[in-house]
Amino acid sequence: METIQLYKQDAYHKTFKATVLQCEKEKEYYQIVLDQTAFFPEGGGQYGDRGFLDEVIVFDTQIKDGVVYHKTKEPIEEGREVIGTIDWERRYCFMQNHSAEHMMSGFVHRHYGYQNVGFHLGEEEMTMDFDGILTMEQLLTLEKEVNEAIWENREVIVSYPTKEELETIEYRSKKEIEGDMRIVTIDGVDCCACCAPHVQKTGEIGLAKVISVQKNKTGVRVTMLAGRWALQDYGKKQEEVHEISKMLSAKVGEVAKTVAKLKEEKEKLEYELVALRLQMIQQKAEQTPIVDGIACMETEGLSGKEVREVCNCLMEKAEIGVVLNRKEKDEEEFQYSIGSKEQDVRKISILLKEQLSGRGGGQPKMIQGTAVGTKEQVEKVLMDWREQRDD
Ligand SMILES: [Zn+2]
């Protein structure tokens, strides 16, 4: 027997009396069937209601073949009369957002001819998919229109037209429902087939705000918040802005300008820092002693570019310039850059590979790579290279 669905005629049924017709165990939970219910079962992109049957928590509501199943963790005996109470705050948010969605979809259809091809009402967010492209600018114009209509407190009417009457009505979402067609009309805004509970007057929505838009395969996905969710979002964002404004010691309306200025200053400082570091390591390179024509310098934490720069400095003053750069002082692995203005140094990388687990290579005048060992071990590799070269 199909459950009498009270929300279909009156979305404002918060509590109701009902008789338990069936209580079945299903895995870890129970599915309770009542003779009538105000719980909205999941459908059309909206989650099922939560609430209580007497003191028993209902954590989800589903429908199959017209029978509504209330999911609980405890059983309730069949035949018992219960008081059903739905989680009204959550449900009312769904109603505010669902009605706002119809309004936005109605205006999108009117101005652009696009259909709403996907709708999801999550726990604190609503998304709509349209089969055409909309920019944020266009959406903000639509948002204005939606809010004007909200404040005009227009009526939301639920009706069940006959087949003949239906043929004379222009409405969206023609394939949504089987059986009795339920039409939700928002006066002067939209007409759409829908099974869900809606607010009675648009003024109850209070506010609708477009949050984001992104392209997807069919067109765009729009995220919008209405009613309490919009207010909560406003609160969160205000808190964020206040935090940032405190940290920046800037007025709330001027945080973006202040951040842009800070970013600019940071870039300037970074640029200066890079120049100073380079100057410092160049000075260090100049002080590096030359032993047997080799200037070998050990460094830490330099960037690849800096390692090359230092090597160039060393090559200016010695026959062979060598830089051994470690991420940290006591690390065994190092990054090397070895260069010479006169010699072909490529064979050194082969010796480093053989003797110090080296990797890398390069041009005749400069090689780069990584290897493992001490400065003394590298100096020995260079001696070997010289001997081989002079043989
Ligand atoms: Zn709907």
XYZ file of C-alpha atoms and ligand atoms in Angstrom:
392
model
C 0.000 0.000 0.000
C 1.368 3.400 -0.946
C 2.194 5.763 1.908
C 0.074 8.905 2.201
C 2.624 11.677 1.601
C 1.516 14.645 3.695
C 4.264 16.985 2.445
C 2.811 16.887 -1.053
C -0.182 18.998 -0.055
C 1.308 20.802 2.921
C 5.059 21.293 3.105
C 4.714 22.766 6.606
C 3.746 19.545 8.390
C 6.461 19.445 11.052
C 4.833 16.837 13.281
C 2.176 14.247 12.558
C 0.526 11.144 13.971
C 0.930 7.851 12.162
C 0.654 4.099 12.620
C 3.588 1.758 12.064
C 2.558 -0.688 9.341
C 5.853 -2.476 8.938
C 9.302 -2.644 10.552
C 11.961 -4.615 8.696
C 15.596 -5.178 9.594
C 17.927 -4.314 6.734
C 21.630 -4.919 7.460
C 22.535 -2.611 10.378
C 19.316 -0.614 10.424
C 15.521 -0.801 10.296
C 13.129 0.382 7.610
C 9.862 1.634 9.004
C 6.723 2.041 6.919
C 3.899 4.257 8.210
C 0.348 4.735 6.969
C 1.150 8.417 6.375
C 4.215 10.633 6.647
C 5.495 14.193 6.422
C 9.067 12.954 5.856
C 10.232 13.808 2.341
C 12.036 10.832 0.766
C 15.222 11.387 -1.247
C 14.442 12.265 -4.838
C 14.935 14.797 -7.609
C 18.381 15.821 -6.332
C 17.262 16.432 -2.741
C 18.224 14.348 0.297
C 15.610 12.531 2.356
C 14.368 14.106 5.588
C 15.703 13.323 9.054
C 13.940 13.532 12.389
C 12.209 11.357 14.968
C 9.456 8.764 15.252
C 8.679 9.233 18.954
C 12.175 9.063 20.489
C 13.682 6.958 17.665
C 16.028 8.825 15.326
C 15.252 8.713 11.594
C 18.551 9.264 9.771
C 17.284 8.969 6.200
C 14.070 8.599 4.206
C 13.704 6.729 0.913
C 10.812 5.852 -1.391
C 10.161 2.791 -3.544
C 6.990 2.131 -5.537
C 5.128 4.800 -3.587
C 6.093 3.329 -0.191
C 8.133 5.633 2.073
C 10.841 3.947 4.194
C 12.058 5.690 7.359
C 15.530 4.437 8.245
C 16.266 4.004 11.943
C 18.811 2.227 14.127
C 16.133 0.891 16.469
C 12.998 -1.105 15.702
C 9.455 0.105 16.419
C 6.728 -2.489 16.894
C 4.148 -2.809 14.145
C 0.722 -1.400 14.981
C 2.112 1.243 17.340
C 0.947 4.816 16.945
C 3.853 7.256 16.778
C 4.441 10.992 16.609
C 6.662 11.875 13.684
C 8.803 15.007 13.960
C 10.968 16.139 11.095
C 14.256 18.037 11.483
C 12.570 21.257 10.481
C 15.601 23.531 10.354
C 17.302 21.243 7.845
C 14.129 20.700 5.822
C 13.272 24.410 5.726
C 16.772 25.131 4.329
C 16.054 22.578 1.612
C 12.729 24.277 0.857
C 14.308 27.739 0.679
C 17.065 26.500 -1.609
C 14.855 24.307 -3.777
C 12.406 27.152 -4.408
C 15.313 29.500 -5.164
C 16.633 26.939 -7.636
C 13.288 26.896 -9.474
C 13.394 30.689 -9.671
C 16.932 30.796 -11.057
C 16.228 27.946 -13.503
C 13.024 29.715 -14.571
C 14.845 32.965 -15.346
C 17.709 31.140 -17.077
C 15.163 29.335 -19.257
C 13.268 32.532 -19.997
C 16.323 34.602 -20.975
C 18.629 31.983 -22.490
C 16.414 28.982 -23.293
C 18.740 26.640 -21.362
C 17.416 23.663 -19.418
C 18.410 22.676 -15.916
C 19.917 19.239 -16.594
C 21.272 18.456 -13.129
C 20.327 19.549 -9.645
C 21.897 18.675 -6.328
C 20.856 19.890 -2.921
C 23.649 18.885 -0.551
C 23.865 19.381 3.200
C 24.949 22.996 2.897
C 25.247 23.734 -0.783
C 23.158 23.686 -3.924
C 24.384 23.165 -7.477
C 22.537 23.469 -10.779
C 23.766 22.279 -14.170
C 22.598 24.124 -17.278
C 23.005 22.927 -20.857
C 24.536 26.188 -22.056
C 27.266 28.641 -21.130
C 26.599 31.408 -18.599
C 29.217 33.873 -17.382
C 29.448 35.122 -13.806
C 28.372 38.544 -15.053
C 25.208 37.104 -16.631
C 24.510 35.093 -13.492
C 24.805 38.177 -11.301
C 22.187 39.912 -13.457
C 19.954 36.845 -13.091
C 20.650 36.798 -9.344
C 19.366 40.366 -9.103
C 16.184 39.347 -10.893
C 15.745 36.318 -8.612
C 16.124 38.466 -5.492
C 13.711 41.125 -6.765
C 11.136 38.360 -7.235
C 11.925 36.978 -3.760
C 11.244 40.369 -2.171
C 8.022 40.747 -4.147
C 6.858 37.820 -2.000
C 5.310 35.930 -4.886
C 3.061 32.951 -4.319
C 4.242 29.381 -4.813
C 1.358 27.173 -5.863
C 1.275 23.381 -6.016
C -1.269 21.829 -8.379
C -2.176 18.507 -9.955
C -3.533 19.356 -13.411
C -5.323 16.768 -15.534
C -3.741 15.518 -18.766
C -5.944 17.888 -20.761
C -5.031 20.852 -18.572
C -1.345 19.944 -18.799
C -1.417 20.283 -22.563
C -2.306 23.941 -22.181
C 0.472 24.718 -19.661
C 4.054 25.660 -20.438
C 6.244 24.012 -17.810
C 9.836 22.833 -17.349
C 11.176 19.387 -16.460
C 8.590 17.460 -18.431
C 9.995 14.001 -17.715
C 10.623 14.334 -13.992
C 7.535 12.537 -12.660
C 5.531 9.462 -13.519
C 1.874 9.131 -12.587
C 0.103 12.203 -11.240
C 1.869 15.287 -12.512
C 2.671 17.707 -9.684
C 3.265 21.219 -10.918
C 4.995 23.899 -8.836
C 4.171 27.381 -10.078
C 5.992 30.447 -8.813
C 3.724 33.309 -9.759
C 5.107 35.158 -12.758
C 8.491 33.433 -12.492
C 8.382 29.730 -13.251
C 6.312 26.632 -13.785
C 7.948 23.263 -13.268
C 7.110 19.612 -12.603
C 8.529 18.734 -9.179
C 7.852 16.321 -6.314
C 9.596 18.252 -3.525
C 8.306 20.548 -0.776
C 8.572 24.283 -1.426
C 8.052 27.501 0.515
C 4.587 29.048 0.260
C 5.767 32.532 -0.614
C 9.067 33.554 -2.156
C 9.700 36.097 0.622
C 10.536 33.159 2.899
C 13.675 32.522 0.842
C 15.001 35.875 2.016
C 18.075 35.955 -0.177
C 19.722 34.005 -2.994
C 23.422 34.371 -3.804
C 25.400 32.894 -6.684
C 28.693 31.621 -5.267
C 30.515 30.205 -8.267
C 30.228 29.006 -11.842
C 32.363 26.467 -13.649
C 32.210 24.884 -17.067
C 31.328 21.218 -17.349
C 30.638 18.925 -20.279
C 27.053 20.062 -20.795
C 27.486 23.770 -20.143
C 27.963 25.192 -16.671
C 27.589 24.167 -13.045
C 26.345 26.993 -10.854
C 26.627 26.950 -7.067
C 24.040 29.067 -5.301
C 22.990 29.513 -1.676
C 19.634 30.731 -0.421
C 17.951 31.506 2.884
C 19.731 30.394 6.056
C 22.622 28.895 4.064
C 23.255 32.252 2.396
C 23.270 33.963 5.794
C 25.659 31.349 7.235
C 27.950 31.810 4.255
C 27.843 35.592 4.714
C 28.775 35.110 8.378
C 31.714 32.834 7.566
C 33.049 35.191 4.931
C 32.657 38.213 7.169
C 34.619 36.431 9.893
C 37.380 35.659 7.382
C 37.542 39.245 6.163
C 37.629 40.561 9.746
C 40.489 38.185 10.592
C 42.432 39.284 7.528
C 41.701 42.943 8.179
C 42.988 42.584 11.753
C 46.186 40.907 10.569
C 46.746 43.552 7.915
C 45.617 46.450 10.114
C 43.508 47.479 7.142
C 39.884 48.544 6.905
C 37.443 45.741 5.994
C 36.707 47.295 2.598
C 40.394 47.708 1.768
C 41.892 44.273 2.404
C 42.276 43.340 -1.277
C 44.078 46.612 -2.013
C 46.353 46.079 0.998
C 47.148 42.479 0.014
C 48.030 43.619 -3.520
C 50.424 46.199 -2.045
C 51.980 43.603 0.274
C 52.429 41.205 -2.614
C 54.207 43.879 -4.597
C 56.483 44.658 -1.638
C 57.210 40.962 -1.150
C 58.228 40.571 -4.789
C 60.533 43.581 -4.499
C 62.135 42.169 -1.342
C 62.579 38.759 -2.943
C 64.273 40.375 -5.891
C 66.613 42.289 -3.569
C 67.286 39.150 -1.564
C 68.271 37.213 -4.679
C 70.659 39.989 -5.698
C 72.193 40.175 -2.198
C 72.645 36.414 -1.960
C 74.362 36.386 -5.303
C 76.645 39.216 -4.240
C 77.489 37.340 -1.050
C 78.337 34.059 -2.748
C 80.307 35.846 -5.434
C 82.401 37.432 -2.685
C 82.898 34.011 -1.141
C 83.915 32.674 -4.551
C 86.495 35.421 -4.891
C 88.006 34.404 -1.538
C 88.200 30.711 -2.471
C 91.872 29.651 -2.693
C 93.298 28.152 -5.870
C 95.157 24.884 -5.368
C 96.918 23.385 -8.392
C 94.757 25.503 -10.696
C 91.544 24.304 -9.027
C 89.170 26.592 -7.097
C 86.815 24.314 -5.159
C 84.040 25.836 -3.098
C 81.587 24.054 -0.802
C 78.169 25.635 -0.322
C 74.787 24.836 1.196
C 71.239 25.477 0.136
C 71.967 27.283 -3.130
C 69.564 27.124 -6.057
C 70.646 25.463 -9.316
C 70.989 28.882 -10.895
C 73.170 30.139 -8.041
C 75.424 27.074 -8.288
C 76.045 27.856 -11.969
C 76.677 31.540 -11.217
C 79.286 30.683 -8.573
C 80.934 28.189 -10.899
C 81.221 30.925 -13.545
C 82.962 33.175 -10.987
C 85.416 30.424 -10.054
C 86.171 29.687 -13.715
C 87.163 33.327 -14.166
C 89.979 33.029 -11.661
C 91.124 29.390 -11.878
C 91.751 26.822 -14.584
C 88.997 24.626 -13.101
C 86.051 25.904 -11.074
C 84.245 23.441 -8.795
C 81.099 24.026 -6.707
C 79.818 21.336 -4.352
C 76.423 22.336 -3.021
C 74.634 20.338 -0.318
C 71.046 20.813 0.771
C 72.313 20.782 4.350
C 75.814 20.890 5.750
C 76.132 17.262 6.906
C 74.410 15.706 3.907
C 76.562 13.278 1.909
C 74.937 13.912 -1.424
C 75.859 17.078 -3.250
C 74.956 18.888 -6.395
C 77.977 19.800 -8.472
C 78.901 22.241 -11.162
C 82.388 21.940 -12.668
C 83.642 24.205 -15.423
C 86.709 25.377 -17.241
C 87.393 28.012 -19.867
C 90.162 26.003 -21.514
C 89.680 22.331 -20.656
C 87.104 19.765 -21.775
C 85.726 18.620 -18.419
C 83.208 16.016 -19.607
C 85.377 13.061 -18.575
C 85.174 14.227 -14.944
C 81.487 13.338 -14.859
C 82.370 9.795 -15.956
C 84.919 9.480 -13.136
C 82.407 10.878 -10.633
C 79.953 8.258 -11.819
C 82.521 5.477 -11.360
C 83.921 6.612 -8.019
C 81.223 8.646 -6.245
C 77.862 7.347 -7.555
C 77.640 10.410 -9.749
C 74.884 11.307 -12.167
C 74.929 14.042 -14.746
C 76.976 15.455 -17.604
C 76.962 18.481 -19.824
C 78.955 20.554 -22.297
C 82.736 20.472 -22.825
C 83.113 23.664 -20.741
C 80.678 22.829 -17.938
C 79.219 19.707 -16.351
C 76.490 19.459 -13.748
C 74.928 16.705 -11.699
C 74.862 15.020 -8.318
C 77.253 12.682 -6.486
C 77.993 11.394 -2.983
C 81.173 12.044 -1.015
C 83.521 14.543 0.629
C 85.409 17.465 -0.860
C 88.636 15.468 -0.501
C 87.165 12.587 -2.499
C 86.172 14.982 -5.270
C 89.671 16.465 -5.271
C 91.061 12.951 -5.696
C 88.752 12.386 -8.686
C 90.123 15.597 -10.202
C 93.705 14.392 -9.659
C 92.855 11.086 -11.373
C 91.312 13.000 -14.258
C 94.458 15.111 -14.632
C 96.708 12.045 -14.600
C 94.588 10.310 -17.248
C 94.541 13.467 -19.340
C 98.316 13.958 -19.129
C 99.119 10.303 -19.914
Zn 12.115 20.869 -8.111
